[in-house]
Short mmCIF file of C-alpha atoms in Angstrom, two decimals:
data_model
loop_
_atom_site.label_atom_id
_atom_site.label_comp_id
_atom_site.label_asym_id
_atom_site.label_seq_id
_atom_site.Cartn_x
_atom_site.Cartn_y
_atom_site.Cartn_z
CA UNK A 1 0.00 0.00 0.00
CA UNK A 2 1.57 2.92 -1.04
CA UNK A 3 1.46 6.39 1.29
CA UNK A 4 -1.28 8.19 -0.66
CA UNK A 5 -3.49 5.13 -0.18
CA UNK A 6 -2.54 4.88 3.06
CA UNK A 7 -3.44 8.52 3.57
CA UNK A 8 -7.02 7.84 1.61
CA UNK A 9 -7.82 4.35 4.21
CA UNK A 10 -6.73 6.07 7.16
CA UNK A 11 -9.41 8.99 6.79
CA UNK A 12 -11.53 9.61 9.44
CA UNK A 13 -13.67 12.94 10.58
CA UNK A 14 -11.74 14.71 13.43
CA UNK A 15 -14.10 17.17 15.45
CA UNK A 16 -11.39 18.53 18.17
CA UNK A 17 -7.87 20.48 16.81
CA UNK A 18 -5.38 21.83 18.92
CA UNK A 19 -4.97 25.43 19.08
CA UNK A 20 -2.46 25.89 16.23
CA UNK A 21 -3.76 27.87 13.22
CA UNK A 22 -2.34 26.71 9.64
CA UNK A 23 0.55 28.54 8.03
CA UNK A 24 0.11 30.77 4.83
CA UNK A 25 2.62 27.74 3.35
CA UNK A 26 -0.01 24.97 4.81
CA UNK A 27 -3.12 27.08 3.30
CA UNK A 28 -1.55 27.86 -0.14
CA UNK A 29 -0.68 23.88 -0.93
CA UNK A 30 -4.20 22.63 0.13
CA UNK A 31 -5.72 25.40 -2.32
CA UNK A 32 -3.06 24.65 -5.18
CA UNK A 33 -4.04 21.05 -4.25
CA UNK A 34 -7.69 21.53 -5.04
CA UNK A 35 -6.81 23.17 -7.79
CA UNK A 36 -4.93 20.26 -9.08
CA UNK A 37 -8.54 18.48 -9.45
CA UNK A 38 -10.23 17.62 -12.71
CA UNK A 39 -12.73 19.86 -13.80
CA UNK A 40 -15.97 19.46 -16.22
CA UNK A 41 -14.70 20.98 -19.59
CA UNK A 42 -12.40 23.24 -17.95
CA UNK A 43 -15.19 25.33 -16.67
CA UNK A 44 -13.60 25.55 -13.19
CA UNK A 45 -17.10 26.25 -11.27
CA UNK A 46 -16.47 26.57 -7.93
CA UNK A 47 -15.01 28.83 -5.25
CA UNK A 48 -13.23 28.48 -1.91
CA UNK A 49 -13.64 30.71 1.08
CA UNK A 50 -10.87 30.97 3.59
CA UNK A 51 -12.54 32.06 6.86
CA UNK A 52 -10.23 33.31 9.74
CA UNK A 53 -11.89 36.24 11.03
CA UNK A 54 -13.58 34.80 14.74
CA UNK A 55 -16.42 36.41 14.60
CA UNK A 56 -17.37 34.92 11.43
CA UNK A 57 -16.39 31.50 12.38
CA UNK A 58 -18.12 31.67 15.40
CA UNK A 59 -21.63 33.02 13.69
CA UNK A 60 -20.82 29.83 11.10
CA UNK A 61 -20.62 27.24 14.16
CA UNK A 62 -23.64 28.23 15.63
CA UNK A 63 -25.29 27.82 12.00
CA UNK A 64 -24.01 24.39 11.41
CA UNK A 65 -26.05 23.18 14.68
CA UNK A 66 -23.49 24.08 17.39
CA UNK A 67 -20.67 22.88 16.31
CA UNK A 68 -17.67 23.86 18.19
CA UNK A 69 -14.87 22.79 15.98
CA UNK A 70 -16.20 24.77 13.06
CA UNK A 71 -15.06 28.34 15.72
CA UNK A 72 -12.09 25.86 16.70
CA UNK A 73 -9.85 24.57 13.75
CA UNK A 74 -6.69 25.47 12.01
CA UNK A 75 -8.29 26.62 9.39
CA UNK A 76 -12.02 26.49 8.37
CA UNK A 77 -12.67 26.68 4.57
CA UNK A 78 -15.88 26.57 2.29
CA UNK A 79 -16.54 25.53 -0.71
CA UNK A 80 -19.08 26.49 -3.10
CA UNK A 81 -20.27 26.07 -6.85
CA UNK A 82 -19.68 29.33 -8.47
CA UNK A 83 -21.61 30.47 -11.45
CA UNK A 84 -20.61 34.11 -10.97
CA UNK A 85 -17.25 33.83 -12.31
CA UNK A 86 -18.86 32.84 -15.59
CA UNK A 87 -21.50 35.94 -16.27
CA UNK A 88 -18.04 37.65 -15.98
CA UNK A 89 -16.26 35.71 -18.47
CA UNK A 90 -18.65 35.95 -21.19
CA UNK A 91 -19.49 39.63 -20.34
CA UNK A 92 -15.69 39.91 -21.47
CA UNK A 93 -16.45 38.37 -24.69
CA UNK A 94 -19.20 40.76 -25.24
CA UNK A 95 -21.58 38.07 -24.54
CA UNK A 96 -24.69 39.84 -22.22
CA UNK A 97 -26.10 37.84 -19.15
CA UNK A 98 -29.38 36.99 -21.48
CA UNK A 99 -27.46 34.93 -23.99
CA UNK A 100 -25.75 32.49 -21.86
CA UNK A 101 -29.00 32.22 -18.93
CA UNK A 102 -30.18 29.04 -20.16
CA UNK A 103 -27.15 27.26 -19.22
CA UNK A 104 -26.78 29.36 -15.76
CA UNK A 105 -30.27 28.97 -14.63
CA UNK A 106 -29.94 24.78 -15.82
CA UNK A 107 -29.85 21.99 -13.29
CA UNK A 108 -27.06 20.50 -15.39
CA UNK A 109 -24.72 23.40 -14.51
CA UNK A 110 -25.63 23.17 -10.69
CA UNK A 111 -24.82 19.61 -11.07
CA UNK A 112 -21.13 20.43 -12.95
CA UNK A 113 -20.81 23.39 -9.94
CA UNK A 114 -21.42 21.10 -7.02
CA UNK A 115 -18.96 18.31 -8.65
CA UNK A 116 -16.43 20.47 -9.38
CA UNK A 117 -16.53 21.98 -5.88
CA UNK A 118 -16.46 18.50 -4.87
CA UNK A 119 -13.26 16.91 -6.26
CA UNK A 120 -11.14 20.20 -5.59
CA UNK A 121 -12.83 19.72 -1.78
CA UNK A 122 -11.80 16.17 -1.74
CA UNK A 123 -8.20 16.66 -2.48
CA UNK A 124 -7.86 19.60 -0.40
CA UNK A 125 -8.39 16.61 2.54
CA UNK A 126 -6.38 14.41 1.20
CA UNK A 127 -3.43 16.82 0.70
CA UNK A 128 -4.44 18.26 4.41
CA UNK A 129 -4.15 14.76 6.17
CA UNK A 130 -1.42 13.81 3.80
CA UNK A 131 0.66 16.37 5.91
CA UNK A 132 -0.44 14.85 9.14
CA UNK A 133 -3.48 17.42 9.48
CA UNK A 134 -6.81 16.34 10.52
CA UNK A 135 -10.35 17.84 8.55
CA UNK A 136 -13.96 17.80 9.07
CA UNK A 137 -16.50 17.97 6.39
CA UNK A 138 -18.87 20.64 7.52
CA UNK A 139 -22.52 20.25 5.55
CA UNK A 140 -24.25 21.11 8.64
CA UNK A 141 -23.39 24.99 6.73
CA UNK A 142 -26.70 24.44 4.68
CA UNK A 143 -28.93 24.56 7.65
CA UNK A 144 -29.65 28.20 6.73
CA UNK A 145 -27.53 28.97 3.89
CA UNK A 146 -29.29 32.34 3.59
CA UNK A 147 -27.09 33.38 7.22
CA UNK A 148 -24.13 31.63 5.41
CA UNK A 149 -24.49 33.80 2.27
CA UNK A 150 -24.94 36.81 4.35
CA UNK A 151 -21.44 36.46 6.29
CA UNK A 152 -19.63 34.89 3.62
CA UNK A 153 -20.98 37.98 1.22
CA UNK A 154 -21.00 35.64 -1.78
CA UNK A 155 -23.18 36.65 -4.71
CA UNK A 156 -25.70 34.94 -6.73
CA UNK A 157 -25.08 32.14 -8.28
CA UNK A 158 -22.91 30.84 -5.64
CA UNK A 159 -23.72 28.72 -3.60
CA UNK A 160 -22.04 27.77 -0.51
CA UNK A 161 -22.15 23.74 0.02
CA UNK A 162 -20.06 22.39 3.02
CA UNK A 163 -17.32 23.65 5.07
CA UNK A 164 -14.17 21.71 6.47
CA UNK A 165 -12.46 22.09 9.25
CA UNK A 166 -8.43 21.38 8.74
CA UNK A 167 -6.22 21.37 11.65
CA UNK A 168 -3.53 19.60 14.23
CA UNK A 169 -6.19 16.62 15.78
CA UNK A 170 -6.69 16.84 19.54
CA UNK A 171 -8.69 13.57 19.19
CA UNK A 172 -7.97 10.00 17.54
CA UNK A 173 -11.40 8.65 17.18
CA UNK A 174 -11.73 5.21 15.65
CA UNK A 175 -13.03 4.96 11.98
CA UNK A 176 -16.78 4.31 10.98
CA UNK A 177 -17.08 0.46 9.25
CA UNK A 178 -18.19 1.73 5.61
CA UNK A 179 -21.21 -0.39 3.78
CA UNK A 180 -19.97 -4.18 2.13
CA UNK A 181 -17.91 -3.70 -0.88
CA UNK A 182 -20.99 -5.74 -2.95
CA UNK A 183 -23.43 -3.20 -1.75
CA UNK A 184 -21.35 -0.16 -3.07
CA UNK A 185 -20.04 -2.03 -5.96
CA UNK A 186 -21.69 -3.48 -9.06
CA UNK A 187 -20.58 -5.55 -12.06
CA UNK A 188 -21.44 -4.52 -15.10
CA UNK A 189 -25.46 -3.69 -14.46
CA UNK A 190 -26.65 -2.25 -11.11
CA UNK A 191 -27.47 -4.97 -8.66
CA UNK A 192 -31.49 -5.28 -8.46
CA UNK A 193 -31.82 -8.72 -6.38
CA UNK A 194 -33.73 -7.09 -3.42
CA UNK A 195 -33.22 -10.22 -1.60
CA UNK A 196 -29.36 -10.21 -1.93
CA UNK A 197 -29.34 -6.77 -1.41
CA UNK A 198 -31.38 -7.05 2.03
CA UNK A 199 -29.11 -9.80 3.84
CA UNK A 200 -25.81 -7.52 3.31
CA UNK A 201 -27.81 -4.84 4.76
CA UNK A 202 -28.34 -7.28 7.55
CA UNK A 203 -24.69 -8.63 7.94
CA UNK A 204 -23.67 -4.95 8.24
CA UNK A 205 -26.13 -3.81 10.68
CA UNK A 206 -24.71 -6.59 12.85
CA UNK A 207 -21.16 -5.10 12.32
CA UNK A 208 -22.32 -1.66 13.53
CA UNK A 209 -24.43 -2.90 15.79
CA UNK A 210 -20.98 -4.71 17.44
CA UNK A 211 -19.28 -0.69 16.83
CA UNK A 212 -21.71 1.06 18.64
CA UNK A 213 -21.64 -1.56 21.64
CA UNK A 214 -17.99 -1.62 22.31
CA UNK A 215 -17.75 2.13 21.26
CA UNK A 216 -20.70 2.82 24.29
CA UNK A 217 -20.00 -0.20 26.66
CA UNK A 218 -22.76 -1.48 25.73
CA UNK A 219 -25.37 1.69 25.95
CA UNK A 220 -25.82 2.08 22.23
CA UNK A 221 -26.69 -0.50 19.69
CA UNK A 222 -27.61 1.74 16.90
CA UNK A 223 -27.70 -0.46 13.52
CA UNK A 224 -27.34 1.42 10.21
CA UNK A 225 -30.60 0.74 8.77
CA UNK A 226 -31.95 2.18 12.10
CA UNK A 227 -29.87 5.57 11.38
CA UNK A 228 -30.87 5.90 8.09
CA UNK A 229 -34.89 5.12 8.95
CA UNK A 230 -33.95 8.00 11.53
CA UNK A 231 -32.40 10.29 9.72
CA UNK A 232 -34.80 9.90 6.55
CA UNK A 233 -38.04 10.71 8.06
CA UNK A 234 -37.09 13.89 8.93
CA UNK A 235 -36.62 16.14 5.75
CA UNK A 236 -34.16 17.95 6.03
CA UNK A 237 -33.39 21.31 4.50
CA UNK A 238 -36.63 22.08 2.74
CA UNK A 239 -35.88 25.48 1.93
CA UNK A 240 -33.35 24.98 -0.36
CA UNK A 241 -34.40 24.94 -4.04
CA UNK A 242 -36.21 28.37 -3.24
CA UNK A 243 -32.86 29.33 -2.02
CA UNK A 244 -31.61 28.03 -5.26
CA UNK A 245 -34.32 29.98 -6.75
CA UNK A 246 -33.22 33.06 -4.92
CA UNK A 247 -29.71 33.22 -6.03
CA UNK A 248 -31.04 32.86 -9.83
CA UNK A 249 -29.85 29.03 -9.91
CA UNK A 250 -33.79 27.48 -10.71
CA UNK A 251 -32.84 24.31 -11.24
CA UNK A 252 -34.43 24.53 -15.12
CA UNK B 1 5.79 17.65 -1.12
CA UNK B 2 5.23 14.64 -0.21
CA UNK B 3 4.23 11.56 -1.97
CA UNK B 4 0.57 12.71 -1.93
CA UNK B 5 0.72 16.01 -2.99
CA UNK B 6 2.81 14.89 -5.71
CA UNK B 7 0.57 12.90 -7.17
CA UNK B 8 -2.35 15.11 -6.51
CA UNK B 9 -0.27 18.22 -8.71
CA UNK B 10 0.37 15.33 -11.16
CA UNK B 11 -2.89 15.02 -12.59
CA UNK B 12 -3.61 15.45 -16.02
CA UNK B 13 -6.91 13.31 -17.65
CA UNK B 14 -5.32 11.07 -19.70
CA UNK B 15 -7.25 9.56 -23.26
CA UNK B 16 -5.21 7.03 -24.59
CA UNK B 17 -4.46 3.54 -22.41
CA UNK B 18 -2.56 0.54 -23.51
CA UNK B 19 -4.64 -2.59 -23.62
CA UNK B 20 -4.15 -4.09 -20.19
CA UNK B 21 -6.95 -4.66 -18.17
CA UNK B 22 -7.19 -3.47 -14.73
CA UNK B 23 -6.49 -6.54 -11.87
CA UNK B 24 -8.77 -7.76 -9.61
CA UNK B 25 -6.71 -6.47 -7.06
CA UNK B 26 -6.32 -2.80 -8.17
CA UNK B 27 -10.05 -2.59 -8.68
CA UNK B 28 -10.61 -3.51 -5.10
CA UNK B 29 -8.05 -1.09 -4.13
CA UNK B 30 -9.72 1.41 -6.08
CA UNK B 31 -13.15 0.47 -4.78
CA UNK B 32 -12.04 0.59 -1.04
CA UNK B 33 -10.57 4.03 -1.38
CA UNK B 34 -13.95 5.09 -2.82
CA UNK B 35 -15.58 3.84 0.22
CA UNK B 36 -12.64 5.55 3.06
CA UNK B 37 -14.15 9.15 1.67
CA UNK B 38 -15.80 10.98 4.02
CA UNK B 39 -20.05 10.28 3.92
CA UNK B 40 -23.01 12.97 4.58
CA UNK B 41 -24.38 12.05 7.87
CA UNK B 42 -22.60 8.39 7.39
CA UNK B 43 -25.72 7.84 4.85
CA UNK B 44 -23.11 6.74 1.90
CA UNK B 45 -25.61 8.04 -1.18
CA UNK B 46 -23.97 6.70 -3.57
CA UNK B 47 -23.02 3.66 -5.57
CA UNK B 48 -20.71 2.20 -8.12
CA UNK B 49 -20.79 0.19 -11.37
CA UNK B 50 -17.42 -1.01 -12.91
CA UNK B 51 -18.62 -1.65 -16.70
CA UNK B 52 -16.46 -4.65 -17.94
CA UNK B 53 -18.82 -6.15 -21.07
CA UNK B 54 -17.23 -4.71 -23.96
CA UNK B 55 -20.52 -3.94 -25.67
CA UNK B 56 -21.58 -2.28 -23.23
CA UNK B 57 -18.14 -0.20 -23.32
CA UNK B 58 -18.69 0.65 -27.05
CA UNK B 59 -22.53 2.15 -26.73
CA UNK B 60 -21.58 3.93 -23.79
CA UNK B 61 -18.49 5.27 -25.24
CA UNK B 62 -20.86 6.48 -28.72
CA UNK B 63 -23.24 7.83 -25.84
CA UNK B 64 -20.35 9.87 -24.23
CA UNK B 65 -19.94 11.34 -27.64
CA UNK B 66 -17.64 9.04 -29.41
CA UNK B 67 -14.80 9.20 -26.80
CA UNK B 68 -12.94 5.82 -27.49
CA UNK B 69 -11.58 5.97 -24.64
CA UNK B 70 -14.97 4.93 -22.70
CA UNK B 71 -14.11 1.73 -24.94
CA UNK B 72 -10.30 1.50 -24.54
CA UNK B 73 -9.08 1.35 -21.16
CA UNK B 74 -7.80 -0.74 -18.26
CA UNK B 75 -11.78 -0.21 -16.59
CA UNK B 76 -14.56 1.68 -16.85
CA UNK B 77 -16.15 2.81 -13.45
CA UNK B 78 -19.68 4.84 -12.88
CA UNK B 79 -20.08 6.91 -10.07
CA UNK B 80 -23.91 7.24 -9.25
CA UNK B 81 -25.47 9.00 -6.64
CA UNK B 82 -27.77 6.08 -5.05
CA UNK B 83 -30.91 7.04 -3.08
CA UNK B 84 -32.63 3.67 -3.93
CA UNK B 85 -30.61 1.82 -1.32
CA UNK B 86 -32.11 3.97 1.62
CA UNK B 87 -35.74 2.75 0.14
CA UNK B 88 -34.12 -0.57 1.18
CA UNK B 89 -32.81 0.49 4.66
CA UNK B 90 -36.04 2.06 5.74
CA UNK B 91 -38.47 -0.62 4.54
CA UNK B 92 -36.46 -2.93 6.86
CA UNK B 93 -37.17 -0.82 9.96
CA UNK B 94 -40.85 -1.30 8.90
CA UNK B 95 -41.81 2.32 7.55
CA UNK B 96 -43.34 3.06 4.03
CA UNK B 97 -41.77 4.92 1.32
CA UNK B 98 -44.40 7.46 1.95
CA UNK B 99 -42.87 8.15 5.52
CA UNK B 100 -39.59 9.17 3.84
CA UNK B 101 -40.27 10.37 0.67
CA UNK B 102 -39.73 13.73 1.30
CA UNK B 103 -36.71 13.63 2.04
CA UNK B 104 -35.64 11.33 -1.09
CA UNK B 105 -37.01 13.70 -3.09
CA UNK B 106 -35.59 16.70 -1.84
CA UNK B 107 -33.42 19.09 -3.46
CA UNK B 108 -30.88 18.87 -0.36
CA UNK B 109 -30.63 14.65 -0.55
CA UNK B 110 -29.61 15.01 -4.26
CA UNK B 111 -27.18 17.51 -3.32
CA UNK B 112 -26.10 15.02 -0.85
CA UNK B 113 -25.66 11.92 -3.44
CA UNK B 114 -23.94 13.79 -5.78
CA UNK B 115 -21.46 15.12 -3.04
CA UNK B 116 -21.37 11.53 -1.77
CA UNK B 117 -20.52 10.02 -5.06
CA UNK B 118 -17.78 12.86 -5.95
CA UNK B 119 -16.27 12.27 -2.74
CA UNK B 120 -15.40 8.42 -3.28
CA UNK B 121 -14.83 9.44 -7.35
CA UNK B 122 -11.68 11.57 -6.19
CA UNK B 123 -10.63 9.37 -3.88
CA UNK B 124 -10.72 6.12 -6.32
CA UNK B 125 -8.88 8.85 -9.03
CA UNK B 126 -6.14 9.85 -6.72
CA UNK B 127 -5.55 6.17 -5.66
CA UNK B 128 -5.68 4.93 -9.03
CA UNK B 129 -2.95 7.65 -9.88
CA UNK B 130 -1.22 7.15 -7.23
CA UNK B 131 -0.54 3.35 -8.58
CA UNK B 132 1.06 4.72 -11.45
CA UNK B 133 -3.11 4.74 -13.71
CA UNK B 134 -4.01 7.33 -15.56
CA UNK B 135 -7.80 8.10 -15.53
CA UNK B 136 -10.21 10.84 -16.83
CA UNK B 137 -13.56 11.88 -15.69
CA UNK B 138 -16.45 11.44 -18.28
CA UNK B 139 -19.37 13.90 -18.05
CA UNK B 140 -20.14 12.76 -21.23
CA UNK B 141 -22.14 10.25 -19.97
CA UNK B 142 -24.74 12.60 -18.85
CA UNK B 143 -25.59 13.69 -22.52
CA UNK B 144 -28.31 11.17 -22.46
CA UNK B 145 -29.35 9.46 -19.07
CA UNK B 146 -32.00 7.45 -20.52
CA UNK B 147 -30.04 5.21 -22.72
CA UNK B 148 -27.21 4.98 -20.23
CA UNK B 149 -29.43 4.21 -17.45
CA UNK B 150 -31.06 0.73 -19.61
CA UNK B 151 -27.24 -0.42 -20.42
CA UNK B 152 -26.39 -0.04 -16.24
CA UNK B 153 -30.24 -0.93 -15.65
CA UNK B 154 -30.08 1.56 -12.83
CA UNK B 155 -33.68 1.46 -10.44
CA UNK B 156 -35.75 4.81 -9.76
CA UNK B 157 -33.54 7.51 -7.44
CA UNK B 158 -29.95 6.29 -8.87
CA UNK B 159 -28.85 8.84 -10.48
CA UNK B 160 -25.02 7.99 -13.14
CA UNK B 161 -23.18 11.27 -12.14
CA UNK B 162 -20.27 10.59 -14.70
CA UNK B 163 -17.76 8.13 -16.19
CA UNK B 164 -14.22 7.41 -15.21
CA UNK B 165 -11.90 5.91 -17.31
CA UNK B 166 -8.70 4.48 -15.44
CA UNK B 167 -6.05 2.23 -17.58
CA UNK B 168 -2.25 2.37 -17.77
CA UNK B 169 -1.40 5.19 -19.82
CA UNK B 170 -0.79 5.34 -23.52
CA UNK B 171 0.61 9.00 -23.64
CA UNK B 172 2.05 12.19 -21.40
CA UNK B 173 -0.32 15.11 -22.19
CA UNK B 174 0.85 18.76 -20.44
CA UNK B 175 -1.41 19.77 -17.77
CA UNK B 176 -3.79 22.49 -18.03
CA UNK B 177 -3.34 25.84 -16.12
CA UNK B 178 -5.86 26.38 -13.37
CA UNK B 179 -7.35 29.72 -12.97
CA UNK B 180 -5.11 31.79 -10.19
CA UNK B 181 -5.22 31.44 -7.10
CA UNK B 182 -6.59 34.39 -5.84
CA UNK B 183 -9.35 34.18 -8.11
CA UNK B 184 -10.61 30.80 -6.84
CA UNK B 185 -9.54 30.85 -3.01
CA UNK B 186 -11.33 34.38 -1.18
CA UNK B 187 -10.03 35.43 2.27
CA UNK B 188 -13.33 36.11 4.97
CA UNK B 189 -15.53 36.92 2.05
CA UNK B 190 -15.88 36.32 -1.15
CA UNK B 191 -14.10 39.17 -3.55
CA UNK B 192 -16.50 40.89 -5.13
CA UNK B 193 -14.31 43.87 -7.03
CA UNK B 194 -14.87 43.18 -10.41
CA UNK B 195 -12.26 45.20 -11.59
CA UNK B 196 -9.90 43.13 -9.86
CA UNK B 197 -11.83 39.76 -11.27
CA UNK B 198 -11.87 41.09 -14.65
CA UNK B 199 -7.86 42.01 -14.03
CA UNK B 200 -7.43 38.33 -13.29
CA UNK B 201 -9.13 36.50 -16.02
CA UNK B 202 -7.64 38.85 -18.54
CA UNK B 203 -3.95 37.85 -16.65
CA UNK B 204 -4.92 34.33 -16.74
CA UNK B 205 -6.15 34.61 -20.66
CA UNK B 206 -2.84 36.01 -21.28
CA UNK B 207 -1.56 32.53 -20.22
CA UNK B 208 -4.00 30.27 -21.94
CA UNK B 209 -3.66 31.95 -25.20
CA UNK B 210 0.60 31.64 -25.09
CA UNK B 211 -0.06 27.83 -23.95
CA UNK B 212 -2.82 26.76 -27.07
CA UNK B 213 -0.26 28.80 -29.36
CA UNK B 214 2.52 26.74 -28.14
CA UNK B 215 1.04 23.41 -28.30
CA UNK B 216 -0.69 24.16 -31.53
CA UNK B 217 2.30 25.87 -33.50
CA UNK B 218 0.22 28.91 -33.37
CA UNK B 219 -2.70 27.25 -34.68
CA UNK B 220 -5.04 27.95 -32.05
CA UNK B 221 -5.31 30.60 -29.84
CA UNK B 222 -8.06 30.22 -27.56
CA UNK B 223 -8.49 31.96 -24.13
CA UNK B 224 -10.29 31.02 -21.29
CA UNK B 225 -12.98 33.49 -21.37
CA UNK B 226 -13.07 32.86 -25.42
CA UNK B 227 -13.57 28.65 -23.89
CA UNK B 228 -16.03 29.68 -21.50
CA UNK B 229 -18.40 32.05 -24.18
CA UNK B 230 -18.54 29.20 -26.55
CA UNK B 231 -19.34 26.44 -24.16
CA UNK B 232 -21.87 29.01 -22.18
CA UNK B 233 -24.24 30.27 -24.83
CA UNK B 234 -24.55 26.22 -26.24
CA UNK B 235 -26.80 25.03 -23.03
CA UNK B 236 -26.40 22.09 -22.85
CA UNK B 237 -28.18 18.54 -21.19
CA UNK B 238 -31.67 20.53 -20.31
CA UNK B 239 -33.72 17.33 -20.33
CA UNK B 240 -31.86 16.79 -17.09
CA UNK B 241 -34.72 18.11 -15.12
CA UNK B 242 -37.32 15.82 -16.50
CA UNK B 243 -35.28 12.85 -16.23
CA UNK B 244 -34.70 13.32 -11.98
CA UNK B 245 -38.60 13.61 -12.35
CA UNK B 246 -38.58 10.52 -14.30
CA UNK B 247 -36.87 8.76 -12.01
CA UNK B 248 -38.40 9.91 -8.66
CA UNK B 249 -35.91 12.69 -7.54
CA UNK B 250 -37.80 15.99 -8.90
CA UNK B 251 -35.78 18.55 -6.52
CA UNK B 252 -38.43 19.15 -4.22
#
C-alpha cells in the first residue's frame, strides 16, 4: 500500500484540533491542491472561502447546529459552486447575461458546480491529512444557507455547500465500518436482487451494531438501517431549491 | 511535497491507455478508497458500477460522444449518486416509502448523493494515480441518461453522475493551467471587485492563449474566457430536469 493510499484508508472525521492555526505555506498547498482536481470541460465552477476572522467563524458554528470545531480549527474553509465567475467571463467576450441564462439557470450546470466543488474539496483533505493534518467535512453549513451567504458575502449564483475544518487533531477517534464492498459495488449492471441486497444490509447492521456496543459499553446498539430510517423521516433542509431559486440558480 | 501532494499536482486526464486490463486487485483497491471518503451524515448516497462487457463499453463510449476511450481502457467505473438503497434500509425498519419520501425527493438529498458520489470518485482517481493509472472523468455520460441508465439498468432515485476511465497510460499530455489562485480561493468573504476579477481572467487569458499557441504551432489561440463564451451560450443537457422527475428525484 503505497502512502497516498494509506493517507485515503486512514481517513476519518476529526471534530477537536489543537490550538495551532495553519501557516500561509499549509493554506496555499491545500488550495493549489484543489486546484490540481479535474474539472468538467475546464469550466472551473467553484469557489473556496478561507474564513479566519472569529467572529465569522463563530456566527458559522452556531449555524451548522453548534458545532464547536467549526469556531475551533486550524483553518475552516468553504466551498461552493460558483456560477458568478462565468457571467463575468462571457461579459468579457461581449456576450450579455441573457445569452448564456439558459445554461446558468440549468440543473445540469448546478450539477457540474457542485462536482467540481467537490473533487477540488476532496483533495484539499487528502493533501491536508497527507501532511499529518486532521479535517472535518462541515454540511451542517446548509442549515440556513441564507445566514451563510450573508457572512460569507457571496453573490448569486454561488452557492455555498459544506465547510471543512483542517487542523492539528486533539482527538484520535476510531473509523466508521463503511457499507460491504458488494453493496457499493456493481458488475457490469446495477445490482437489483432485493433479496441479496437485504441480507448484506443485515450482515452490516450486525457489524455496527458490534461498533456502537464496544464504542458505548454497551449503551448504544444503533444499527445502520436504524440511522438511516432515523435520519430519513425527517426532511431535512426544505428550503433549499427556493434558495436556489433566490440566487437565480432554478434548477431549469 | 510529499508523496501525496505529488501525485495530486500530477494530474492530467489522460485519453489514450494501452490494452491491459485493470487486476482484480487494483479494482478492489480502487473500490475501497472510494468507500474511506468521508459520507453525509454516514448515509453513503452513492453507488458504483465497474462496466467490464465490452458492448456495453462501445454504446456507452458512442453515448459519451464518441470518446474511445470509454471503450479502450484498463476499466470503466460509474459513479452514481444512489438514493434507492435507503428505500431498502427504511423498509427494513418497517416504515413506508411514503414516511420518507420527502426527504428522497428533496433538493438537499440530491445535493447530498452527488457530493457523496464525488467524494469516493476523487478518492478512487487519486488512488488509481497514485498506482502509477491514468484516468479521466467522463461527463459525457450525462448527454443522455435514458439510454445509459437501460445499459447499467439503474432502479428509480440512482442517479449515473459521470464516467471514469482508469487504464495504464498510452501518452504524457501537459497539464492544463488552473485559474489563479486568488481568483478561486477568497479570504473572509468572497471578492466581489470586479475590476480586480476582470484584471485576473484577462492575466490568466494572457496565459492560456501563449499555452494553445505553443502546443498548436500557433494554430489555435483560444483563451479562457473565449472557452467559456462558446461552451456558455450552447446550453447544454436541459432534459436533465425531467429525467430526476422521471426517475423519482424531482428537486423538491
Amino acid at each position: 500500500m503505497n502512502e497516498t493510499i494509506q493517507t485515503i484508508m486512514n481517513h476519518r472525521s476529526i471534530r477537536a484540533f489543537k490550538d495551532e492555526p495553519l501557516s500561509e505555506e499549509q493554506i496555499t498547498t491545500i488550495v493549489k491542491s484543489a486546484q490540481a482536481a479535474a474539472t468538467s470541460s475546464y469550466l472551473q465552477v467553484y469557489s473556496i472561502i478561507g474564513v479566519k476572522d472569529p467572529a465569522k467563524k463563530k456566527k458559522l458554528a452556531e449555524l451548522a447546529g453548534n458545532q464547536e470545531y467549526v469556531e475551533k480549527n486550524g483553518h475552516f474553509f468553504v466551498f461552493c459552486a460558483d456560477l458568478n465567475r462565468h457571467k463575468v467571463a462571457v461579459e468579457m467576450e461581449g456576450l450579455t447575461e441573457d445569452e448564456v441564462v439558459d445554461s446558468l439557470e440549468s440543473t445540469e450546470k448546478f450539477m457540474v458546480g457542485t462536482i467540481d466543488a467537490t473533487l477540488a474539496a476532496q483533495n484539499a483533505a487528502l493533501a491536508a491529512e497527507s501532511m499529518g493534518l486532521g479535517i472535518c467535512y462541515i454540511g451542517g453549513l446548509r442549515n440556513n444557507l441564507e445566514e451563510v451567504a450573508e457572512i460569507l458575502k457571496t453573490p448569486d449564483r454561488v452557492i455555498p455547500l459544506f465547510g471543512m475544518c483542517v487542523g492539528v487533531p486533539d482527538q484520535n477517534p476510531d473509523q466508521k465500518q463503511r457499507l460491504p464492498l458488494e453493496n457499493i459495488y456493481h458488475v457490469d449492471e446495477y445490482q437489483q436482487d432485493e433479496t441479496k441486497f437485504i441480507e448484506q444490509l443485515a450482515s452490516y447492521n450486525e457489524d455496527i451494531g458490534d461498533y456502537y456496543r464496544e464504542r458505548t459499553q454497551g449503551e448504544r446498539t444503533h444499527t445502520w438501517t436504524e440511522i438511516i430510517a432515523t435520519k430519513m423521516s425527517k426532511p431535512m433542509r426544505l428550503y433549499m431549491k427556493d434558495f436556489l431559486k433566490r440566487i437565480r440558480i432554478p434548477l431549469k
